[in-house]
PDB file of C-alpha atoms (C1' of nucleotides) in Angstrom:
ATOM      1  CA  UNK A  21     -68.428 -14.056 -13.969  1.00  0.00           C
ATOM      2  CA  UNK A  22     -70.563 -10.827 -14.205  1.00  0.00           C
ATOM      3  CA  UNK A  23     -69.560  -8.194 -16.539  1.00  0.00           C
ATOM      4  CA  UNK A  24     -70.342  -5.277 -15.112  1.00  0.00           C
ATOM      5  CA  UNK A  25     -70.456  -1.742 -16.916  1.00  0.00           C
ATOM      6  CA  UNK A  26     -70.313   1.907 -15.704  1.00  0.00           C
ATOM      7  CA  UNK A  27     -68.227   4.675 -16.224  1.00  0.00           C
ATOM      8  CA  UNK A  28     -68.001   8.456 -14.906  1.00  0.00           C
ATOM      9  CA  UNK A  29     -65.738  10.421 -17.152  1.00  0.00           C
ATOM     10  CA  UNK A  30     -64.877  14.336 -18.564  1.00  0.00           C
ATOM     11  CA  UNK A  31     -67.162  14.703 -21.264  1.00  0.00           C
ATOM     12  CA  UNK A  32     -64.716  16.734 -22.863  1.00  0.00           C
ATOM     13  CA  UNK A  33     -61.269  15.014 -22.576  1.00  0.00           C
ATOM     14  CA  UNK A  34     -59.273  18.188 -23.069  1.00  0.00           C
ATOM     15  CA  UNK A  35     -60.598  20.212 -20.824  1.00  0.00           C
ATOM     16  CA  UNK A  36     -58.397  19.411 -17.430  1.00  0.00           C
ATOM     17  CA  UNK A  37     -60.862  22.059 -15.305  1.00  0.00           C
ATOM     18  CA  UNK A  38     -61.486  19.358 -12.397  1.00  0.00           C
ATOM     19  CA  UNK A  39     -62.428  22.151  -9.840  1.00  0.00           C
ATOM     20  CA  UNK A  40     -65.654  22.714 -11.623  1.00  0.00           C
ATOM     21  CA  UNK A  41     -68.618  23.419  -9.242  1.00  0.00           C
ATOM     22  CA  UNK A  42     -69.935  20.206 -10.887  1.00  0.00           C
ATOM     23  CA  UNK A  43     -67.532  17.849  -9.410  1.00  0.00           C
ATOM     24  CA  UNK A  44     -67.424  20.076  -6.362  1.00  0.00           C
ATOM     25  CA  UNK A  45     -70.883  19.642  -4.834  1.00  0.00           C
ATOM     26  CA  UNK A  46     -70.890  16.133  -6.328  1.00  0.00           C
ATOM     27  CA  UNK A  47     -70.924  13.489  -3.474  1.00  0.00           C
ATOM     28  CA  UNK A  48     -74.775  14.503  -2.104  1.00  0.00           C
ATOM     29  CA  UNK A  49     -76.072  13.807  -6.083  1.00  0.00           C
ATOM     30  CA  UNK A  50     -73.718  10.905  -6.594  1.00  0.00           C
ATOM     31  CA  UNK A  51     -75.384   7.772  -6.887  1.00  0.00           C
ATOM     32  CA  UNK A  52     -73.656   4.196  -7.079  1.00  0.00           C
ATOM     33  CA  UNK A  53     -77.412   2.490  -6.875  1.00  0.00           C
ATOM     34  CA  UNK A  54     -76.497  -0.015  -9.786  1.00  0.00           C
ATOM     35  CA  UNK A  55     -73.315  -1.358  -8.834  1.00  0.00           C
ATOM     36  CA  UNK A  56     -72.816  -4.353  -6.983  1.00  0.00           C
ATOM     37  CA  UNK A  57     -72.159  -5.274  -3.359  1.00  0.00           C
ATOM     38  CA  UNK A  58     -68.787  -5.935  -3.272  1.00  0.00           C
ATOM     39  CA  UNK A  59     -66.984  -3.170  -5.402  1.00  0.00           C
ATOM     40  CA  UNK A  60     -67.047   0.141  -3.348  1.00  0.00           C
ATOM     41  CA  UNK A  61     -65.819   3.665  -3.816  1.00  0.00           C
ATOM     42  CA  UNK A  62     -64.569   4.662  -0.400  1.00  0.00           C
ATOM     43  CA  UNK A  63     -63.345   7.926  -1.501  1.00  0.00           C
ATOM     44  CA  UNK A  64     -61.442  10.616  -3.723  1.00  0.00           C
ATOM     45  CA  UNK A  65     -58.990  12.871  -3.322  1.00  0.00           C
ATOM     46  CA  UNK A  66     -58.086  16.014  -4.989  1.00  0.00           C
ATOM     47  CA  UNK A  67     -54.685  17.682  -4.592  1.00  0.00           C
ATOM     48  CA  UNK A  68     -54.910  21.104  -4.366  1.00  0.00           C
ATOM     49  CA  UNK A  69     -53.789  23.498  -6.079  1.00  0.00           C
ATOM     50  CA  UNK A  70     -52.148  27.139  -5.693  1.00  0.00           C
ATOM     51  CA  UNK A  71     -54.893  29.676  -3.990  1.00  0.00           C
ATOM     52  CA  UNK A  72     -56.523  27.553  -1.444  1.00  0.00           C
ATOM     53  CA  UNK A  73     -56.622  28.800   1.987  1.00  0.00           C
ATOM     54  CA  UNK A  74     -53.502  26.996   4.217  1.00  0.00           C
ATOM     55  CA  UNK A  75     -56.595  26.597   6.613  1.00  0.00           C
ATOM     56  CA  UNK A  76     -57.760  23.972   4.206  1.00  0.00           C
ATOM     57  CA  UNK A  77     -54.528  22.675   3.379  1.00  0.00           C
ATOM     58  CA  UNK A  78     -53.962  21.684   6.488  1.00  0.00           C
ATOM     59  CA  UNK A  79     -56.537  19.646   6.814  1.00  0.00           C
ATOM     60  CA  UNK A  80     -55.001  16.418   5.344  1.00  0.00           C
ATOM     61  CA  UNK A  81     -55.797  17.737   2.037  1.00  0.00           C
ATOM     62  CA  UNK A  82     -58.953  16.107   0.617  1.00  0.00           C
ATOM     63  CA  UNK A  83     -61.282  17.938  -0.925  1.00  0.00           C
ATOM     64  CA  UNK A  84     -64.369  15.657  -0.776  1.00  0.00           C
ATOM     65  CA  UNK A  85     -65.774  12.566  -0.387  1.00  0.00           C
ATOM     66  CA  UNK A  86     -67.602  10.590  -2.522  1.00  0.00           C
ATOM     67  CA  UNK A  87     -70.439   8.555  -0.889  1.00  0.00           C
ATOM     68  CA  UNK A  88     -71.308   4.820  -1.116  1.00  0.00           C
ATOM     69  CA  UNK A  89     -74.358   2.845  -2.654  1.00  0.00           C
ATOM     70  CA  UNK A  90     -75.967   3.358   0.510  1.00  0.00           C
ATOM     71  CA  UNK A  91     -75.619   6.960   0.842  1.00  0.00           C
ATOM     72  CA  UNK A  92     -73.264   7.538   3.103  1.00  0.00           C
ATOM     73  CA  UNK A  93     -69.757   8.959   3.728  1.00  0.00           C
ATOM     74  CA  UNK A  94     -67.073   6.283   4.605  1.00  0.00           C
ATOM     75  CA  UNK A  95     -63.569   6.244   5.429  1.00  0.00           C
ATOM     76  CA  UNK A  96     -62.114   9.361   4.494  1.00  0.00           C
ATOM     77  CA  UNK A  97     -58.299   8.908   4.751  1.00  0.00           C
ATOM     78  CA  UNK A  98     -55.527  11.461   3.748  1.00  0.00           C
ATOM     79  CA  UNK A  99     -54.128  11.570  -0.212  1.00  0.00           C
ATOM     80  CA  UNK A 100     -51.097   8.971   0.120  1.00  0.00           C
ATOM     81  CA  UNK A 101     -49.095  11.669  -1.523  1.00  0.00           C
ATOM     82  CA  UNK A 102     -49.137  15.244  -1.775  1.00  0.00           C
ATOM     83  CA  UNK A 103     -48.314  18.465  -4.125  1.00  0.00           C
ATOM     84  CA  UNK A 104     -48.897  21.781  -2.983  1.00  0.00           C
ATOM     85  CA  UNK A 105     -48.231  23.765  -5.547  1.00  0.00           C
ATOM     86  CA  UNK A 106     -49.945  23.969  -8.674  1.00  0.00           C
ATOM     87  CA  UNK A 107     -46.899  23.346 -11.067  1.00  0.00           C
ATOM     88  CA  UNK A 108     -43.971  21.735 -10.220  1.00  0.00           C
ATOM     89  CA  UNK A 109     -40.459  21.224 -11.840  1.00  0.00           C
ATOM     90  CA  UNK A 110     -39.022  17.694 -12.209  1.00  0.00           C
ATOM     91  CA  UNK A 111     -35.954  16.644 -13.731  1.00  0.00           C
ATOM     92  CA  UNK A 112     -35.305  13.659 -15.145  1.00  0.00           C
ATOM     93  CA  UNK A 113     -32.125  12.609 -16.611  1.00  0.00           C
ATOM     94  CA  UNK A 114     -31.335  16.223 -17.176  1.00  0.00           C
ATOM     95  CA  UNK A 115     -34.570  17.464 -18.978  1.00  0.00           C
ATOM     96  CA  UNK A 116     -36.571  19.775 -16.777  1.00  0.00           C
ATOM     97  CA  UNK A 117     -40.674  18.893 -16.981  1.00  0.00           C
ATOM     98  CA  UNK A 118     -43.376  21.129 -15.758  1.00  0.00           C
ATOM     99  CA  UNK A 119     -46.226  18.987 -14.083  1.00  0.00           C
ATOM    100  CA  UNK A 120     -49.996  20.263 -13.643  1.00  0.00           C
ATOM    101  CA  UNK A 121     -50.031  18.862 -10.641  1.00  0.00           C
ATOM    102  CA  UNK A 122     -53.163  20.192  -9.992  1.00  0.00           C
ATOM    103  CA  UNK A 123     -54.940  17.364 -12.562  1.00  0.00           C
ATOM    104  CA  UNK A 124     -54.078  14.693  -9.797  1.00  0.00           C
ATOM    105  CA  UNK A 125     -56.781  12.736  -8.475  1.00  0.00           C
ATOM    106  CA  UNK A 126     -56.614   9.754  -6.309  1.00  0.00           C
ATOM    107  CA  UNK A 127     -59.622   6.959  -5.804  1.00  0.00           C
ATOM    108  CA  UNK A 128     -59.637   4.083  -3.115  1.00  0.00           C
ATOM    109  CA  UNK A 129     -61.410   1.323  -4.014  1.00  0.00           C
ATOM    110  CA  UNK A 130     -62.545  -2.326  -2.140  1.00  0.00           C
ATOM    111  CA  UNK A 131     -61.031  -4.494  -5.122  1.00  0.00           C
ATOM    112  CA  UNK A 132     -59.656  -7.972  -4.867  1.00  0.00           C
ATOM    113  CA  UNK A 133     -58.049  -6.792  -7.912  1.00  0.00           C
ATOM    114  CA  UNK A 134     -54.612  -5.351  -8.268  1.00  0.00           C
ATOM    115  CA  UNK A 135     -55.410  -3.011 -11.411  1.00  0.00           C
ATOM    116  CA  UNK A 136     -58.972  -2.009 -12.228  1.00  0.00           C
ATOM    117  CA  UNK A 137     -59.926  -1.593 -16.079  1.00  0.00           C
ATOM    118  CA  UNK A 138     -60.872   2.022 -16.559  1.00  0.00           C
ATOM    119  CA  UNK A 139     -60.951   2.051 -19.973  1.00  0.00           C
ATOM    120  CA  UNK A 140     -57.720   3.121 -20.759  1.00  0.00           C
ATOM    121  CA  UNK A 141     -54.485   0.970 -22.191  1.00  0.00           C
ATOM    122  CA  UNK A 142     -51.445   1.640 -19.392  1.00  0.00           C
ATOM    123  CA  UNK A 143     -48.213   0.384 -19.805  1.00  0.00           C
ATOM    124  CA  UNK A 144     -46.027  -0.553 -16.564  1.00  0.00           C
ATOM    125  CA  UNK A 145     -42.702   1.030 -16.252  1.00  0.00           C
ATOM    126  CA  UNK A 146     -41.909   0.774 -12.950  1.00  0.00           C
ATOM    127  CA  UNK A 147     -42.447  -1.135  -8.978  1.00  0.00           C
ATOM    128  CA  UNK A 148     -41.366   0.769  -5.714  1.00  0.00           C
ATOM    129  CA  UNK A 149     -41.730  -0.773  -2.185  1.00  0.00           C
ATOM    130  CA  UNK A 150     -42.711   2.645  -0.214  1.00  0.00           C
ATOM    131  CA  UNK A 151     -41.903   3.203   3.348  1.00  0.00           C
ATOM    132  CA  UNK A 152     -44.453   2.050   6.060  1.00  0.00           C
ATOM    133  CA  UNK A 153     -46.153  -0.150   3.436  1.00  0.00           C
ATOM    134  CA  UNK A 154     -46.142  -3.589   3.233  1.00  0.00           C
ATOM    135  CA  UNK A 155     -47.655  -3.451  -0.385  1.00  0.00           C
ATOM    136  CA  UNK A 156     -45.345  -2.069  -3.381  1.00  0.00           C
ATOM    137  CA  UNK A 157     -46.567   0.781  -5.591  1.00  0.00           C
ATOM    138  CA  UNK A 158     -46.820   0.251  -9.625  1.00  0.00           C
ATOM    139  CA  UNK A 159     -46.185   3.188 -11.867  1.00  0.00           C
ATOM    140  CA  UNK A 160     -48.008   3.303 -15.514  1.00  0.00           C
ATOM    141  CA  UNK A 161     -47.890   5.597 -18.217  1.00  0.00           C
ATOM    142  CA  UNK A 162     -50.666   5.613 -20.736  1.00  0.00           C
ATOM    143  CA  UNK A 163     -49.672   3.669 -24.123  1.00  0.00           C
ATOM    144  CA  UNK A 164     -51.387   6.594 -26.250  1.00  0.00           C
ATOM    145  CA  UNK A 165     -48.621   8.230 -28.224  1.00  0.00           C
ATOM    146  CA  UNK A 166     -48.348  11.219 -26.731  1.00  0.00           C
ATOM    147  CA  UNK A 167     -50.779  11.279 -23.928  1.00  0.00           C
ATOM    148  CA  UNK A 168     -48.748  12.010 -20.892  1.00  0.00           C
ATOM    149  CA  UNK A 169     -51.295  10.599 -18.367  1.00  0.00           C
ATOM    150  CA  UNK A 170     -49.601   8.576 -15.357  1.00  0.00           C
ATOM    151  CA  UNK A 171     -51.170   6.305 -12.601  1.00  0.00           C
ATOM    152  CA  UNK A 172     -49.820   4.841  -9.731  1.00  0.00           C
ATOM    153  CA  UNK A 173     -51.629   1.932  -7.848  1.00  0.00           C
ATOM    154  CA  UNK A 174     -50.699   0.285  -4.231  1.00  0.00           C
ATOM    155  CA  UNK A 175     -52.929  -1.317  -2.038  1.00  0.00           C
ATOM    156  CA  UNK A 176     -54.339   0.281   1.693  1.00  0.00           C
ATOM    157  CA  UNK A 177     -50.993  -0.291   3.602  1.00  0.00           C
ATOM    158  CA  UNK A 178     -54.076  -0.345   6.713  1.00  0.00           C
ATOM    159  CA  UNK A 179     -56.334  -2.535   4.860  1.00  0.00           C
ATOM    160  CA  UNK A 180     -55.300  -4.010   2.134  1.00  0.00           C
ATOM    161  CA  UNK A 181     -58.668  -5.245   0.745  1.00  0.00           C
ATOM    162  CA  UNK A 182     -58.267  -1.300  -0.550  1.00  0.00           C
ATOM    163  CA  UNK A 183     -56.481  -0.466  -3.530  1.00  0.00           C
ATOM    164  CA  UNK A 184     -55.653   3.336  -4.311  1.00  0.00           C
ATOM    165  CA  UNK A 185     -55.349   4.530  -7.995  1.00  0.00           C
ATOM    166  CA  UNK A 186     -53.731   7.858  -8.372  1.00  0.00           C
ATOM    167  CA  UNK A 187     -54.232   9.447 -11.544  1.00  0.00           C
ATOM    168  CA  UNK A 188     -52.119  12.586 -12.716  1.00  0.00           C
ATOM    169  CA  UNK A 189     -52.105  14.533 -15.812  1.00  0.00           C
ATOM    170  CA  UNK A 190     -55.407  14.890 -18.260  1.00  0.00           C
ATOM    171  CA  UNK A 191     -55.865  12.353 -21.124  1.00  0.00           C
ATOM    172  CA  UNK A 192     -55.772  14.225 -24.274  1.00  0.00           C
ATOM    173  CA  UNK A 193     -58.124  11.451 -26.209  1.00  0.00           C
ATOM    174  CA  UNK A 194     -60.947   9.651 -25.497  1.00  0.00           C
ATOM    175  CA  UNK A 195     -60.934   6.315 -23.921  1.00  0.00           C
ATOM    176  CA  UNK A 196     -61.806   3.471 -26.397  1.00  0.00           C
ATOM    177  CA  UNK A 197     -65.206   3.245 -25.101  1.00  0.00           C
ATOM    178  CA  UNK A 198     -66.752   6.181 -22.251  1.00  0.00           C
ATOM    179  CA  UNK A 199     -70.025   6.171 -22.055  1.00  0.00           C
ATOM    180  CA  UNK A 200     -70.777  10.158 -20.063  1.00  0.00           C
ATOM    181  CA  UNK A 201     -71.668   9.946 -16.770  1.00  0.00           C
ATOM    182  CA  UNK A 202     -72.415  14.250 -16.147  1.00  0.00           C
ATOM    183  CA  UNK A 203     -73.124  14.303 -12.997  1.00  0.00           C
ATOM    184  CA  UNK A 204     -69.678  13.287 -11.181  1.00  0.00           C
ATOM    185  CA  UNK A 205     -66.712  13.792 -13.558  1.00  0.00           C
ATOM    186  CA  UNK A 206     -63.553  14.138 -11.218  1.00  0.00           C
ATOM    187  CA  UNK A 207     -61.782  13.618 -14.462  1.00  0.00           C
ATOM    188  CA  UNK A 208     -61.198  12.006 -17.787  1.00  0.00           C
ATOM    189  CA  UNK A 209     -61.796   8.827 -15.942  1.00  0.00           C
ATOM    190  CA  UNK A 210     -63.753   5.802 -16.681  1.00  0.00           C
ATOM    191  CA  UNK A 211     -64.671   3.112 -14.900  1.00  0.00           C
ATOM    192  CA  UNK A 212     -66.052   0.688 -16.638  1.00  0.00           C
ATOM    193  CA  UNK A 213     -66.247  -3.246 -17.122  1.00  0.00           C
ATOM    194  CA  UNK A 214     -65.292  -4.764 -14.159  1.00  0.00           C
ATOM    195  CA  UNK A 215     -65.144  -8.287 -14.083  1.00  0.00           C
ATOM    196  CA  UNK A 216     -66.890  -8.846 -10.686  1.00  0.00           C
TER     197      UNK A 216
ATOM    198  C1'  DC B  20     -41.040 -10.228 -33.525  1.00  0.00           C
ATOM    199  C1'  DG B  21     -43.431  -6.669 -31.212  1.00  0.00           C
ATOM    200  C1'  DG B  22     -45.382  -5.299 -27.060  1.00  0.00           C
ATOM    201  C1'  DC B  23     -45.366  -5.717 -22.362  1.00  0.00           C
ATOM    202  C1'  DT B  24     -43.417  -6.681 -17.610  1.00  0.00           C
ATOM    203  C1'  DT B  25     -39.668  -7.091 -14.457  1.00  0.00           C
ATOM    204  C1'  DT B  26     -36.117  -5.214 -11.860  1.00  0.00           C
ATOM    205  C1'  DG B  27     -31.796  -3.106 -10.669  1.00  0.00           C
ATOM    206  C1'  DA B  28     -29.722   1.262 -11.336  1.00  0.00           C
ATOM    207  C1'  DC B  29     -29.924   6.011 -11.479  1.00  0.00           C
ATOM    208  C1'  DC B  30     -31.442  10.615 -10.214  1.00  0.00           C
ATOM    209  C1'  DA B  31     -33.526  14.536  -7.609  1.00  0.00           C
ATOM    210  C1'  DG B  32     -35.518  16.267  -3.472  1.00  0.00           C
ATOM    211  C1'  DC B  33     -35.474  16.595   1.267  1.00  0.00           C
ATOM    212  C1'  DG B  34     -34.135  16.400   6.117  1.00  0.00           C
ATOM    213  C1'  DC B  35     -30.523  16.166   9.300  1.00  0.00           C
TER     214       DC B  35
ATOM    215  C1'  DG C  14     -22.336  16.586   2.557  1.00  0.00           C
ATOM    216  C1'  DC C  15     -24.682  12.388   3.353  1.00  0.00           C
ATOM    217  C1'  DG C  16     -28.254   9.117   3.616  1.00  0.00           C
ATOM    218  C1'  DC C  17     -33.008   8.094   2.800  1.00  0.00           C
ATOM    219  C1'  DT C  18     -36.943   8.006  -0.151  1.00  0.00           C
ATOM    220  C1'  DG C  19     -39.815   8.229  -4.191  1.00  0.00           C
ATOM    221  C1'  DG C  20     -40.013   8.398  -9.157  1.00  0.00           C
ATOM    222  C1'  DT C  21     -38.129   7.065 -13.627  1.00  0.00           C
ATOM    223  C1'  DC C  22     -35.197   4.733 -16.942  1.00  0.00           C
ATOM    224  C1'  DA C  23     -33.812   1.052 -19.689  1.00  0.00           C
ATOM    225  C1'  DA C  24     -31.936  -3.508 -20.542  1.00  0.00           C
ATOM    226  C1'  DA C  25     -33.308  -8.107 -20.253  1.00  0.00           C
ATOM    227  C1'  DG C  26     -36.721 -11.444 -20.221  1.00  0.00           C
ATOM    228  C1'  DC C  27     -41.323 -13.162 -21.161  1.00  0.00           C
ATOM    229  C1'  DC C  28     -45.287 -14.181 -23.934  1.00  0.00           C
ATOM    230  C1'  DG C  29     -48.685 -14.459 -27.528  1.00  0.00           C
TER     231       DG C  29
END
DNA sequence: CGGCTTTGACCAGCGC
DNA sequence: GCGCTGGTCAAAGCCG
């Protein structure tokens, strides 16, 4: 088995600013020349937040691509779910929550594995068959006290050699080991030794 | 025994 | 108002 390292993460974990003109113009400078054949990025989604044009909400809501090893651009599909406004209100068991919903991000990877390591410790709480998916969706919290951070993680209901991670909230510590990767930092996310 | 997963129940939002 | 759906809770069980 190959242990295989590499991470792209927020440099500074507190600062949830994921529209930055970094992460924006991204995909042409991203490289994935060192990872190996069979684990692919296919894409990334950002949700979007109040102020953008309905022109460009309408238009299934990605933001941007991320390209492959090989440089190109590769099956862009539509966020699984979607927020349009920039905070929402949730209640839960009576308790009203404000959500940054605009610190969502969602990856789709070609894993054979159910849940990638990204660095971080998540605890389950919760399984959900969804409609028109054969696959069921997992629901994790981080375990850091106090870090609010969710994910949720279902495979491709087209192709299920996919599996897409959606990440909301902003970590507010560092993962146990990030090394920065500048250049493409969607978010305080870290992917890092996969077991290929 | 503590931490984690499982899983049924519960709740809110939404469309009809 | 009602039913459907997605998200969360929490008790029970599992495991190291």
């Amino acid at each position: 088995m190959e242990n295989f390292s590499y991470n792209y993460s927020n440099p500074n974990p507190n600062n949830g600013d994921i529209y930055s003109s970094n992460f924006i113009d991204t995909p042409e400078n991203f490289e994935l020349s060192d990872t190996p054949e069979n684990f692919e990025l296919s894409g990334y989604y950002l949700f979007p937040e109040d102020g953008l044009s309905d022109e460009f909400l309408s238009q299934n809501e990605f933001v941007q691509s991320a390209s492959d090893s090989r440089g190109s651009y590769s099956n862009i599909k539509p966020a699984p779910t979607t927020t349009h406004h920039n905070m929402q209100v949730k209640c839960t068991k009576g308790v009203m929550k404000k959500v940054d919903a605009k610190s969502r991000v969602a990856f789709r990877f070609r894993s054979e594995l159910e849940v990638l390591d990204d660095g971080y410790k998540w605890r389950k709480y919760g399984k959900k068959m969804v409609k028109n998916s054969p696959n069921p969706r997992n629901y994790y919290k981080c375990s850091n006290g106090g870090c609010n951070v969710k994910k949720r993680v279902e495979r491709d209901n087209e192709d299920s050699s996919y599996v897409i991670t959606t990440y909301e909230g902003i970590h507010n510590h560092e993962s146990p080991h990030v090394i920065h990767y500048t250049q493409f930092p969607p978010n305080n996310i870290a992917l890092h030794n996969l077991h290929l």
